[in-house]
PDB file of C-alpha atoms and ligand atoms in Angstrom:
ATOM      1  CA  MET A 485     128.640-200.137-160.837  1.00 97.00           C
ATOM      2  CA  VAL A 486     132.186-201.016-161.818  1.00 98.00           C
ATOM      3  CA  PRO A 487     133.738-204.306-160.607  1.00 98.00           C
ATOM      4  CA  ALA A 488     137.414-203.628-159.997  1.00 97.00           C
ATOM      5  CA  GLY A 489     138.278-206.197-157.333  1.00 93.00           C
ATOM      6  CA  GLY A 490     140.068-208.743-159.546  1.00 89.00           C
ATOM      7  CA  LEU A 491     143.617-209.729-158.697  1.00 86.00           C
ATOM      8  CA  GLY A 492     144.979-209.140-162.200  1.00 86.00           C
ATOM      9  CA  THR A 493     146.667-212.551-162.290  1.00 89.00           C
ATOM     10  CA  ARG A 494     146.456-212.613-166.114  1.00 88.00           C
ATOM     11  CA  PHE A 495     148.613-209.474-166.201  1.00 90.00           C
ATOM     12  CA  LEU A 496     151.431-210.380-163.774  1.00 93.00           C
ATOM     13  CA  PRO A 497     154.083-209.340-163.011  1.00 93.00           C
ATOM     14  CA  ALA A 498     153.055-205.782-164.015  1.00 92.00           C
ATOM     15  CA  THR A 499     150.052-205.968-161.708  1.00 92.00           C
ATOM     16  CA  LYS A 500     151.810-207.343-158.618  1.00 92.00           C
ATOM     17  CA  ALA A 501     151.296-204.008-156.805  1.00 94.00           C
ATOM     18  CA  LEU A 502     149.577-201.885-159.497  1.00 95.00           C
ATOM     19  CA  PRO A 503     145.818-202.504-159.857  1.00 95.00           C
ATOM     20  CA  LYS A 504     145.204-203.788-163.401  1.00 95.00           C
ATOM     21  CA  GLU A 505     142.549-201.093-163.808  1.00 96.00           C
ATOM     22  CA  MET A 506     145.301-198.475-163.408  1.00 97.00           C
ATOM     23  CA  VAL A 507     147.550-199.577-166.283  1.00 96.00           C
ATOM     24  CA  PRO A 508     147.704-196.670-168.725  1.00 97.00           C
ATOM     25  CA  VAL A 509     145.973-196.817-172.091  1.00 97.00           C
ATOM     26  CA  GLY A 510     147.221-193.839-174.082  1.00 96.00           C
ATOM     27  CA  ASP A 511     147.433-190.975-171.590  1.00 95.00           C
ATOM     28  CA  ARG A 512     145.106-192.248-168.847  1.00 97.00           C
ATOM     29  CA  PRO A 513     144.403-195.331-166.712  1.00 98.00           C
ATOM     30  CA  ALA A 514     142.181-198.003-168.251  1.00 97.00           C
ATOM     31  CA  ILE A 515     139.394-197.481-165.717  1.00 98.00           C
ATOM     32  CA  GLN A 516     139.150-193.766-166.574  1.00 98.00           C
ATOM     33  CA  TRP A 517     138.087-194.690-170.122  1.00 98.00           C
ATOM     34  CA  GLY A 518     135.252-196.753-168.687  1.00 98.00           C
ATOM     35  CA  LEU A 519     134.040-194.026-166.314  1.00 98.00           C
ATOM     36  CA  GLU A 520     134.208-191.464-169.135  1.00 98.00           C
ATOM     37  CA  GLU A 521     131.985-193.771-171.229  1.00 98.00           C
ATOM     38  CA  ALA A 522     129.512-193.911-168.316  1.00 98.00           C
ATOM     39  CA  VAL A 523     129.449-190.090-168.052  1.00 98.00           C
ATOM     40  CA  ALA A 524     129.020-189.789-171.834  1.00 98.00           C
ATOM     41  CA  SER A 525     126.057-192.173-171.478  1.00 98.00           C
ATOM     42  CA  GLY A 526     124.354-189.830-168.985  1.00 97.00           C
ATOM     43  CA  ILE A 527     125.439-191.609-165.761  1.00 97.00           C
ATOM     44  CA  HIS A 528     126.559-189.338-162.913  1.00 96.00           C
ATOM     45  CA  ARG A 529     127.062-191.700-159.983  1.00 97.00           C
ATOM     46  CA  ALA A 530     129.000-194.958-159.761  1.00 97.00           C
ATOM     47  CA  VAL A 531     129.897-197.554-157.143  1.00 98.00           C
ATOM     48  CA  ILE A 532     133.359-199.052-157.689  1.00 98.00           C
ATOM     49  CA  VAL A 533     133.991-202.424-156.073  1.00 98.00           C
ATOM     50  CA  THR A 534     137.703-202.750-155.292  1.00 97.00           C
ATOM     51  CA  ALA A 535     139.746-205.187-153.186  1.00 95.00           C
ATOM     52  CA  PRO A 536     142.077-204.555-150.253  1.00 94.00           C
ATOM     53  CA  GLY A 537     145.335-202.981-151.458  1.00 90.00           C
ATOM     54  CA  LYS A 538     143.793-201.322-154.518  1.00 93.00           C
ATOM     55  CA  ASP A 539     143.664-197.803-153.033  1.00 94.00           C
ATOM     56  CA  LEU A 540     145.335-196.248-156.072  1.00 96.00           C
ATOM     57  CA  ILE A 541     141.991-196.354-157.916  1.00 97.00           C
ATOM     58  CA  ARG A 542     140.346-194.127-155.336  1.00 97.00           C
ATOM     59  CA  ALA A 543     143.454-191.889-155.196  1.00 97.00           C
ATOM     60  CA  HIS A 544     143.280-191.305-158.953  1.00 98.00           C
ATOM     61  CA  PHE A 545     139.684-190.025-158.803  1.00 98.00           C
ATOM     62  CA  THR A 546     140.112-187.945-155.628  1.00 97.00           C
ATOM     63  CA  PRO A 547     140.470-184.182-156.237  1.00 97.00           C
ATOM     64  CA  ASP A 548     144.055-182.935-155.710  1.00 97.00           C
ATOM     65  CA  PRO A 549     143.890-179.122-155.308  1.00 97.00           C
ATOM     66  CA  SER A 550     147.606-178.790-154.494  1.00 97.00           C
ATOM     67  CA  LEU A 551     148.615-180.542-157.759  1.00 98.00           C
ATOM     68  CA  GLU A 552     146.139-178.347-159.658  1.00 97.00           C
ATOM     69  CA  SER A 553     147.642-175.167-158.070  1.00 98.00           C
ATOM     70  CA  LEU A 554     151.195-176.324-158.793  1.00 98.00           C
ATOM     71  CA  LEU A 555     150.364-176.932-162.457  1.00 98.00           C
ATOM     72  CA  SER A 556     148.617-173.529-162.707  1.00 97.00           C
ATOM     73  CA  GLU A 557     151.569-171.747-161.086  1.00 97.00           C
ATOM     74  CA  ARG A 558     153.905-173.401-163.562  1.00 97.00           C
ATOM     75  CA  GLY A 559     151.747-172.140-166.406  1.00 97.00           C
ATOM     76  CA  ASN A 560     150.314-175.527-167.414  1.00 97.00           C
ATOM     77  CA  GLN A 561     146.686-174.496-167.112  1.00 97.00           C
ATOM     78  CA  GLU A 562     145.512-177.095-169.613  1.00 96.00           C
ATOM     79  CA  MET A 563     146.845-179.984-167.495  1.00 97.00           C
ATOM     80  CA  ALA A 564     145.545-178.313-164.311  1.00 98.00           C
ATOM     81  CA  ASP A 565     142.074-178.313-165.859  1.00 98.00           C
ATOM     82  CA  ARG A 566     142.373-181.967-166.944  1.00 97.00           C
ATOM     83  CA  VAL A 567     143.526-183.023-163.464  1.00 97.00           C
ATOM     84  CA  ARG A 568     140.617-181.103-161.902  1.00 97.00           C
ATOM     85  CA  ALA A 569     138.147-182.778-164.291  1.00 97.00           C
ATOM     86  CA  ILE A 570     139.329-186.274-163.212  1.00 97.00           C
ATOM     87  CA  GLY A 571     138.562-185.401-159.583  1.00 96.00           C
ATOM     88  CA  HIS A 572     135.037-184.267-160.501  1.00 97.00           C
ATOM     89  CA  LEU A 573     134.172-186.784-163.216  1.00 97.00           C
ATOM     90  CA  LEU A 574     131.205-188.251-161.356  1.00 97.00           C
ATOM     91  CA  ASP A 575     129.989-188.994-157.861  1.00 97.00           C
ATOM     92  CA  LEU A 576     131.895-192.125-156.726  1.00 97.00           C
ATOM     93  CA  GLU A 577     131.439-194.531-153.868  1.00 97.00           C
ATOM     94  CA  PHE A 578     133.968-197.281-153.122  1.00 97.00           C
ATOM     95  CA  VAL A 579     133.111-200.688-151.668  1.00 97.00           C
ATOM     96  CA  GLU A 580     135.602-203.463-150.892  1.00 96.00           C
ATOM     97  CA  GLN A 581     135.155-207.064-152.032  1.00 96.00           C
ATOM     98  CA  LEU A 582     137.042-208.897-149.308  1.00 94.00           C
ATOM     99  CA  GLN A 583     137.327-212.253-151.105  1.00 92.00           C
ATOM    100  CA  PRO A 584     137.775-212.858-154.852  1.00 91.00           C
ATOM    101  CA  LEU A 585     134.607-214.962-155.261  1.00 94.00           C
ATOM    102  CA  GLY A 586     133.704-213.892-158.801  1.00 95.00           C
ATOM    103  CA  LEU A 587     131.930-211.236-160.873  1.00 96.00           C
ATOM    104  CA  GLY A 588     128.483-212.083-159.493  1.00 97.00           C
ATOM    105  CA  HIS A 589     129.810-211.682-155.938  1.00 97.00           C
ATOM    106  CA  ALA A 590     131.408-208.320-156.827  1.00 97.00           C
ATOM    107  CA  VAL A 591     128.062-207.062-158.157  1.00 97.00           C
ATOM    108  CA  LEU A 592     126.363-208.294-154.995  1.00 96.00           C
ATOM    109  CA  CYS A 593     128.902-206.411-152.837  1.00 96.00           C
ATOM    110  CA  ALA A 594     127.711-203.158-154.457  1.00 97.00           C
ATOM    111  CA  ALA A 595     123.999-203.942-153.947  1.00 95.00           C
ATOM    112  CA  PRO A 596     123.581-202.166-150.553  1.00 95.00           C
ATOM    113  CA  SER A 597     124.883-198.941-152.161  1.00 95.00           C
ATOM    114  CA  LEU A 598     122.685-199.201-155.236  1.00 94.00           C
ATOM    115  CA  GLY A 599     119.121-199.088-153.875  1.00 83.00           C
ATOM    116  CA  THR A 600     116.332-201.444-154.763  1.00 80.00           C
ATOM    117  CA  GLU A 601     114.248-199.373-157.181  1.00 84.00           C
ATOM    118  CA  GLU A 602     116.049-198.844-160.463  1.00 91.00           C
ATOM    119  CA  ALA A 603     117.992-200.871-162.975  1.00 96.00           C
ATOM    120  CA  VAL A 604     121.786-200.702-162.600  1.00 97.00           C
ATOM    121  CA  ALA A 605     124.399-200.334-165.337  1.00 98.00           C
ATOM    122  CA  VAL A 606     127.453-202.595-164.932  1.00 98.00           C
ATOM    123  CA  LEU A 607     130.707-201.761-166.724  1.00 98.00           C
ATOM    124  CA  LEU A 608     133.715-204.117-166.726  1.00 97.00           C
ATOM    125  CA  PRO A 609     136.799-201.898-167.024  1.00 97.00           C
ATOM    126  CA  ASP A 610     138.795-204.608-168.853  1.00 94.00           C
ATOM    127  CA  ASP A 611     136.783-203.790-171.989  1.00 94.00           C
ATOM    128  CA  LEU A 612     137.350-200.344-173.537  1.00 96.00           C
ATOM    129  CA  PHE A 613     134.692-199.121-175.963  1.00 96.00           C
ATOM    130  CA  SER A 614     135.514-196.972-178.954  1.00 93.00           C
ATOM    131  CA  GLY A 615     132.673-195.610-181.082  1.00 93.00           C
ATOM    132  CA  SER A 616     129.556-193.523-180.996  1.00 94.00           C
ATOM    133  CA  PRO A 617     127.038-193.605-179.392  1.00 96.00           C
ATOM    134  CA  PRO A 618     128.772-194.960-176.248  1.00 97.00           C
ATOM    135  CA  LEU A 619     128.060-198.637-175.612  1.00 98.00           C
ATOM    136  CA  LEU A 620     126.302-198.056-172.284  1.00 98.00           C
ATOM    137  CA  ALA A 621     124.072-195.475-173.997  1.00 98.00           C
ATOM    138  CA  GLN A 622     123.135-198.114-176.613  1.00 98.00           C
ATOM    139  CA  LEU A 623     122.165-200.540-173.827  1.00 98.00           C
ATOM    140  CA  LEU A 624     120.272-197.876-171.870  1.00 98.00           C
ATOM    141  CA  GLN A 625     118.241-197.105-174.966  1.00 97.00           C
ATOM    142  CA  ALA A 626     117.254-200.796-175.253  1.00 98.00           C
ATOM    143  CA  HIS A 627     116.362-200.861-171.546  1.00 98.00           C
ATOM    144  CA  THR A 628     114.155-197.763-171.861  1.00 97.00           C
ATOM    145  CA  ALA A 629     112.344-199.421-174.777  1.00 97.00           C
ATOM    146  CA  THR A 630     111.882-202.857-173.127  1.00 97.00           C
ATOM    147  CA  ARG A 631     112.359-202.380-169.314  1.00 97.00           C
ATOM    148  CA  CYS A 632     114.347-205.669-169.517  1.00 98.00           C
ATOM    149  CA  THR A 633     117.831-206.638-168.354  1.00 98.00           C
ATOM    150  CA  VAL A 634     120.147-205.819-171.282  1.00 98.00           C
ATOM    151  CA  LEU A 635     123.365-207.561-172.372  1.00 98.00           C
ATOM    152  CA  ALA A 636     126.024-206.347-174.810  1.00 98.00           C
ATOM    153  CA  LEU A 637     126.590-209.075-177.418  1.00 98.00           C
ATOM    154  CA  ARG A 638     129.356-209.539-179.976  1.00 97.00           C
ATOM    155  CA  ARG A 639     129.967-212.329-182.471  1.00 97.00           C
ATOM    156  CA  CYS A 640     132.956-214.394-181.411  1.00 96.00           C
ATOM    157  CA  PRO A 641     134.997-217.054-183.233  1.00 96.00           C
ATOM    158  CA  ARG A 642     134.148-220.506-181.877  1.00 94.00           C
ATOM    159  CA  ASP A 643     137.718-221.212-180.718  1.00 94.00           C
ATOM    160  CA  GLN A 644     137.518-218.212-178.342  1.00 94.00           C
ATOM    161  CA  ILE A 645     133.922-218.578-177.155  1.00 97.00           C
ATOM    162  CA  SER A 646     134.758-220.463-173.949  1.00 96.00           C
ATOM    163  CA  ARG A 647     136.279-217.261-172.496  1.00 94.00           C
ATOM    164  CA  TYR A 648     132.818-215.672-172.333  1.00 96.00           C
ATOM    165  CA  GLY A 649     129.200-215.946-171.294  1.00 98.00           C
ATOM    166  CA  VAL A 650     127.152-216.981-174.339  1.00 98.00           C
ATOM    167  CA  ALA A 651     123.517-216.152-175.180  1.00 98.00           C
ATOM    168  CA  THR A 652     120.749-218.210-176.765  1.00 98.00           C
ATOM    169  CA  VAL A 653     118.768-215.661-178.785  1.00 98.00           C
ATOM    170  CA  GLU A 654     115.542-215.312-180.756  1.00 96.00           C
ATOM    171  CA  GLY A 655     114.808-212.761-183.490  1.00 93.00           C
ATOM    172  CA  ASP A 656     116.953-210.986-186.038  1.00 90.00           C
ATOM    173  CA  GLY A 657     118.795-208.346-184.047  1.00 83.00           C
ATOM    174  CA  PRO A 658     120.506-206.053-183.516  1.00 95.00           C
ATOM    175  CA  VAL A 659     118.235-206.200-180.420  1.00 97.00           C
ATOM    176  CA  PHE A 660     117.571-209.884-179.671  1.00 97.00           C
ATOM    177  CA  LYS A 661     115.353-211.582-177.170  1.00 98.00           C
ATOM    178  CA  VAL A 662     117.703-213.650-174.962  1.00 98.00           C
ATOM    179  CA  SER A 663     116.061-216.904-173.850  1.00 98.00           C
ATOM    180  CA  ASP A 664     119.065-218.466-172.050  1.00 98.00           C
ATOM    181  CA  VAL A 665     122.678-217.770-171.077  1.00 98.00           C
ATOM    182  CA  VAL A 666     125.608-220.026-170.160  1.00 98.00           C
ATOM    183  CA  GLU A 667     129.004-219.075-168.691  1.00 97.00           C
ATOM    184  CA  LYS A 668     132.197-220.222-170.428  1.00 97.00           C
ATOM    185  CA  PRO A 669     130.782-223.191-172.372  1.00 97.00           C
ATOM    186  CA  ALA A 670     133.063-225.627-174.211  1.00 96.00           C
ATOM    187  CA  PRO A 671     133.093-224.630-177.923  1.00 96.00           C
ATOM    188  CA  GLU A 672     130.986-227.674-178.874  1.00 95.00           C
ATOM    189  CA  ASP A 673     128.349-226.756-176.243  1.00 96.00           C
ATOM    190  CA  ALA A 674     128.068-223.031-177.083  1.00 97.00           C
ATOM    191  CA  PRO A 675     124.442-222.265-178.043  1.00 96.00           C
ATOM    192  CA  SER A 676     125.454-219.483-180.471  1.00 96.00           C
ATOM    193  CA  ASP A 677     128.403-217.307-181.453  1.00 97.00           C
ATOM    194  CA  LEU A 678     127.015-214.333-179.515  1.00 98.00           C
ATOM    195  CA  ALA A 679     129.310-213.652-176.569  1.00 98.00           C
ATOM    196  CA  ILE A 680     128.369-211.422-173.644  1.00 98.00           C
ATOM    197  CA  MET A 681     130.740-208.469-173.433  1.00 97.00           C
ATOM    198  CA  GLY A 682     131.532-206.266-170.446  1.00 96.00           C
ATOM    199  CA  ARG A 683     128.427-204.044-170.268  1.00 98.00           C
ATOM    200  CA  TYR A 684     125.055-204.831-168.683  1.00 98.00           C
ATOM    201  CA  ILE A 685     121.882-203.133-167.530  1.00 98.00           C
ATOM    202  CA  LEU A 686     120.571-205.268-164.671  1.00 98.00           C
ATOM    203  CA  THR A 687     117.035-205.149-163.341  1.00 97.00           C
ATOM    204  CA  GLN A 688     116.284-205.865-159.695  1.00 96.00           C
ATOM    205  CA  ASP A 689     115.184-209.453-160.355  1.00 96.00           C
ATOM    206  CA  VAL A 690     118.822-210.245-161.275  1.00 97.00           C
ATOM    207  CA  PHE A 691     119.986-208.815-157.918  1.00 96.00           C
ATOM    208  CA  ARG A 692     117.421-210.971-156.106  1.00 95.00           C
ATOM    209  CA  ALA A 693     118.660-214.030-158.007  1.00 96.00           C
ATOM    210  CA  LEU A 694     122.292-213.162-157.228  1.00 96.00           C
ATOM    211  CA  ALA A 695     121.641-213.343-153.507  1.00 94.00           C
ATOM    212  CA  THR A 696     120.956-217.097-153.826  1.00 95.00           C
ATOM    213  CA  THR A 697     123.376-217.958-156.664  1.00 94.00           C
ATOM    214  CA  GLY A 698     126.050-220.496-155.696  1.00 92.00           C
ATOM    215  CA  PRO A 699     129.431-221.088-157.325  1.00 93.00           C
ATOM    216  CA  GLY A 700     129.361-221.947-161.033  1.00 93.00           C
ATOM    217  CA  ALA A 701     132.036-222.004-163.760  1.00 91.00           C
ATOM    218  CA  LEU A 702     135.602-221.813-162.340  1.00 91.00           C
ATOM    219  CA  GLY A 703     134.080-222.262-158.853  1.00 93.00           C
ATOM    220  CA  GLU A 704     133.085-218.546-158.849  1.00 94.00           C
ATOM    221  CA  ILE A 705     129.733-216.851-158.293  1.00 95.00           C
ATOM    222  CA  GLN A 706     128.866-215.993-161.883  1.00 96.00           C
ATOM    223  CA  LEU A 707     126.715-213.025-162.927  1.00 97.00           C
ATOM    224  CA  THR A 708     125.635-215.038-165.965  1.00 98.00           C
ATOM    225  CA  ASP A 709     124.050-217.683-163.687  1.00 97.00           C
ATOM    226  CA  ALA A 710     121.972-215.015-161.937  1.00 97.00           C
ATOM    227  CA  ILE A 711     120.778-213.666-165.297  1.00 98.00           C
ATOM    228  CA  ARG A 712     119.598-217.112-166.456  1.00 97.00           C
ATOM    229  CA  GLY A 713     116.260-217.088-164.558  1.00 95.00           C
ATOM    230  CA  ALA A 714     115.305-213.680-165.986  1.00 96.00           C
ATOM    231  CA  ALA A 715     116.277-214.876-169.486  1.00 98.00           C
ATOM    232  CA  ARG A 716     114.145-218.004-169.205  1.00 97.00           C
ATOM    233  CA  SER A 717     111.169-215.894-168.149  1.00 95.00           C
ATOM    234  CA  GLY A 718     111.548-213.538-171.141  1.00 97.00           C
ATOM    235  CA  GLN A 719     112.995-210.573-169.251  1.00 98.00           C
ATOM    236  CA  VAL A 720     116.381-210.220-170.997  1.00 98.00           C
ATOM    237  CA  VAL A 721     117.383-208.666-174.321  1.00 98.00           C
ATOM    238  CA  GLY A 722     120.801-208.529-175.984  1.00 98.00           C
ATOM    239  CA  VAL A 723     122.173-205.774-178.202  1.00 98.00           C
ATOM    240  CA  GLU A 724     124.623-206.659-180.940  1.00 98.00           C
ATOM    241  CA  PHE A 725     126.208-203.224-180.591  1.00 96.00           C
ATOM    242  CA  SER A 726     127.939-201.050-183.112  1.00 92.00           C
ATOM    243  CA  GLY A 727     131.470-199.798-182.398  1.00 95.00           C
ATOM    244  CA  GLU A 728     134.653-201.473-181.262  1.00 94.00           C
ATOM    245  CA  LEU A 729     135.519-203.112-177.944  1.00 95.00           C
ATOM    246  CA  LEU A 730     139.199-203.270-177.027  1.00 96.00           C
ATOM    247  CA  ASP A 731     140.421-205.705-174.355  1.00 94.00           C
ATOM    248  CA  VAL A 732     143.007-204.661-171.761  1.00 95.00           C
ATOM    249  CA  GLY A 733     142.743-207.683-169.429  1.00 89.00           C
ATOM    250  CA  THR A 734     145.988-209.418-170.443  1.00 89.00           C
ATOM    251  CA  LEU A 735     149.470-208.200-171.385  1.00 91.00           C
ATOM    252  CA  ASP A 736     149.014-209.134-175.066  1.00 93.00           C
ATOM    253  CA  SER A 737     145.616-207.471-175.426  1.00 94.00           C
ATOM    254  CA  TRP A 738     146.759-204.382-173.491  1.00 95.00           C
ATOM    255  CA  LEU A 739     149.740-203.943-175.830  1.00 95.00           C
ATOM    256  CA  ALA A 740     147.501-204.261-178.905  1.00 96.00           C
ATOM    257  CA  THR A 741     144.916-201.862-177.432  1.00 97.00           C
ATOM    258  CA  ASN A 742     147.567-199.289-176.571  1.00 96.00           C
ATOM    259  CA  ALA A 743     148.989-199.529-180.075  1.00 96.00           C
ATOM    260  CA  ALA A 744     145.513-198.960-181.595  1.00 96.00           C
ATOM    261  CA  VAL A 745     144.567-196.124-179.227  1.00 96.00           C
ATOM    262  CA  VAL A 746     147.903-194.279-179.529  1.00 96.00           C
ATOM    263  CA  TRP A 747     148.093-194.841-183.312  1.00 96.00           C
ATOM    264  CA  ARG A 748     144.793-192.961-183.755  1.00 94.00           C
ATOM    265  CA  ASP A 749     145.488-190.248-181.177  1.00 94.00           C
ATOM    266  CA  PRO A 750     146.123-186.881-182.871  1.00 94.00           C
ATOM    267  CA  GLU A 751     148.767-185.862-180.296  1.00 93.00           C
ATOM    268  CA  LEU A 752     150.470-189.190-179.508  1.00 93.00           C
ATOM    269  CA  GLY A 753     150.012-190.946-182.872  1.00 96.00           C
ATOM    270  CA  PRO A 754     152.604-189.129-185.023  1.00 96.00           C
ATOM    271  CA  ALA A 755     155.496-189.977-182.650  1.00 95.00           C
ATOM    272  CA  LEU A 756     154.484-193.672-182.522  1.00 95.00           C
ATOM    273  CA  ARG A 757     154.130-193.921-186.293  1.00 95.00           C
ATOM    274  CA  ALA A 758     157.526-192.244-186.817  1.00 96.00           C
ATOM    275  CA  ARG A 759     159.167-194.648-184.350  1.00 95.00           C
ATOM    276  CA  VAL A 760     157.547-197.705-185.985  1.00 94.00           C
ATOM    277  CA  ALA A 761     158.751-196.493-189.373  1.00 95.00           C
ATOM    278  CA  GLU A 762     162.294-196.115-187.938  1.00 95.00           C
ATOM    279  CA  LEU A 763     162.217-199.629-186.484  1.00 94.00           C
ATOM    280  CA  GLU A 764     160.937-201.072-189.759  1.00 93.00           C
ATOM    281  CA  ALA A 765     163.616-199.235-191.733  1.00 94.00           C
ATOM    282  CA  ALA A 766     166.274-200.585-189.358  1.00 93.00           C
ATOM    283  CA  GLY A 767     164.835-204.078-189.801  1.00 86.00           C
ATOM    284  CA  SER A 768     164.443-204.595-186.054  1.00 67.00           C
TER     285      SER A 768
HETATM  286  C1  G1P B1029     133.151-211.974-167.459  1.00 89.77           C
HETATM  287  C2  G1P B1029     131.756-212.607-167.523  1.00 89.77           C
HETATM  288  C3  G1P B1029     131.524-213.209-168.897  1.00 89.77           C
HETATM  289  C4  G1P B1029     131.707-212.161-169.974  1.00 89.77           C
HETATM  290  C5  G1P B1029     133.108-211.509-169.832  1.00 89.77           C
HETATM  291  C6  G1P B1029     133.280-210.326-170.781  1.00 89.77           C
HETATM  292  O1  G1P B1029     134.123-212.989-167.566  1.00 89.77           O
HETATM  293  O2  G1P B1029     131.657-213.600-166.510  1.00 89.77           O
HETATM  294  O3  G1P B1029     130.198-213.719-168.979  1.00 89.77           O
HETATM  295  O4  G1P B1029     131.553-212.751-171.237  1.00 89.77           O
HETATM  296  O5  G1P B1029     133.312-211.010-168.488  1.00 89.77           O
HETATM  297  O6  G1P B1029     134.574-209.819-170.747  1.00 89.77           O
HETATM  298  P1  G1P B1029     135.668-212.768-167.136  1.00 89.77           P
HETATM  299  O7  G1P B1029     136.305-211.997-168.251  1.00 89.77           O
HETATM  300  O8  G1P B1029     135.639-212.026-165.837  1.00 89.77           O
HETATM  301  O9  G1P B1029     136.228-214.157-167.016  1.00 89.77           O
END
């Protein structure tokens, strides 16, 4: 499932009407990168939790045969094929989160559409993954081996750690046993430098815990709090993954991520590099 119900307040004013998941990164909206990672990880169905007024997300992933025909008629078959592929990327269901009560609440909103048998992959679209194998595939591999809830972990400088959930771990990694988790600790209280990043495989015991989890850090229902019980009973592992995670949740991080993505893109990169060289030469 993909939580996409946030208000985007860290990205105003750009996100006053535009869902933050729809800001472009390179040539496509941020959320499309996330769904493409899911597909590349072998996932073919997703539940997207949106909020009222965020209909553009659904519109982007809905097939548009008239646009495809128009592009074909104008001889742009390549773009017609790309537009068609977006509409058939994977089987999507949309659920609305009516109040912004937190990540844990968003995950709970998707629960009725997810069934009660299997583990569920959760992908936060604010974090773009670049690398191979895809991050969700790395986590799914750890889940297949352990049957546990799986967290993506990355080392984080202490002065930034209070932005994240943080894991207490045992073992040497890269696959750790996670014995406890805490959401947004003060730097001096952080149990390690391993921050939880925006990918999870959740087993059903976490969903059961979520149903009775009250507000935590920031007054929100926190997914981290629902994971704590499973961690304390030895049912959670963390993967210090390989590859790069690029943030698009704030204006600053989105600009930096766009620069990195476009810089490396074979089609878009040369124009950006030429323009940067021009600006540098002009001293502006
Ligand atoms: C959420 C989670 C947090 C995690 C982070 C990763 O926080 O609650 O545990 O470390 O995503 O991006 P948010 O960014 O929604 O504040």
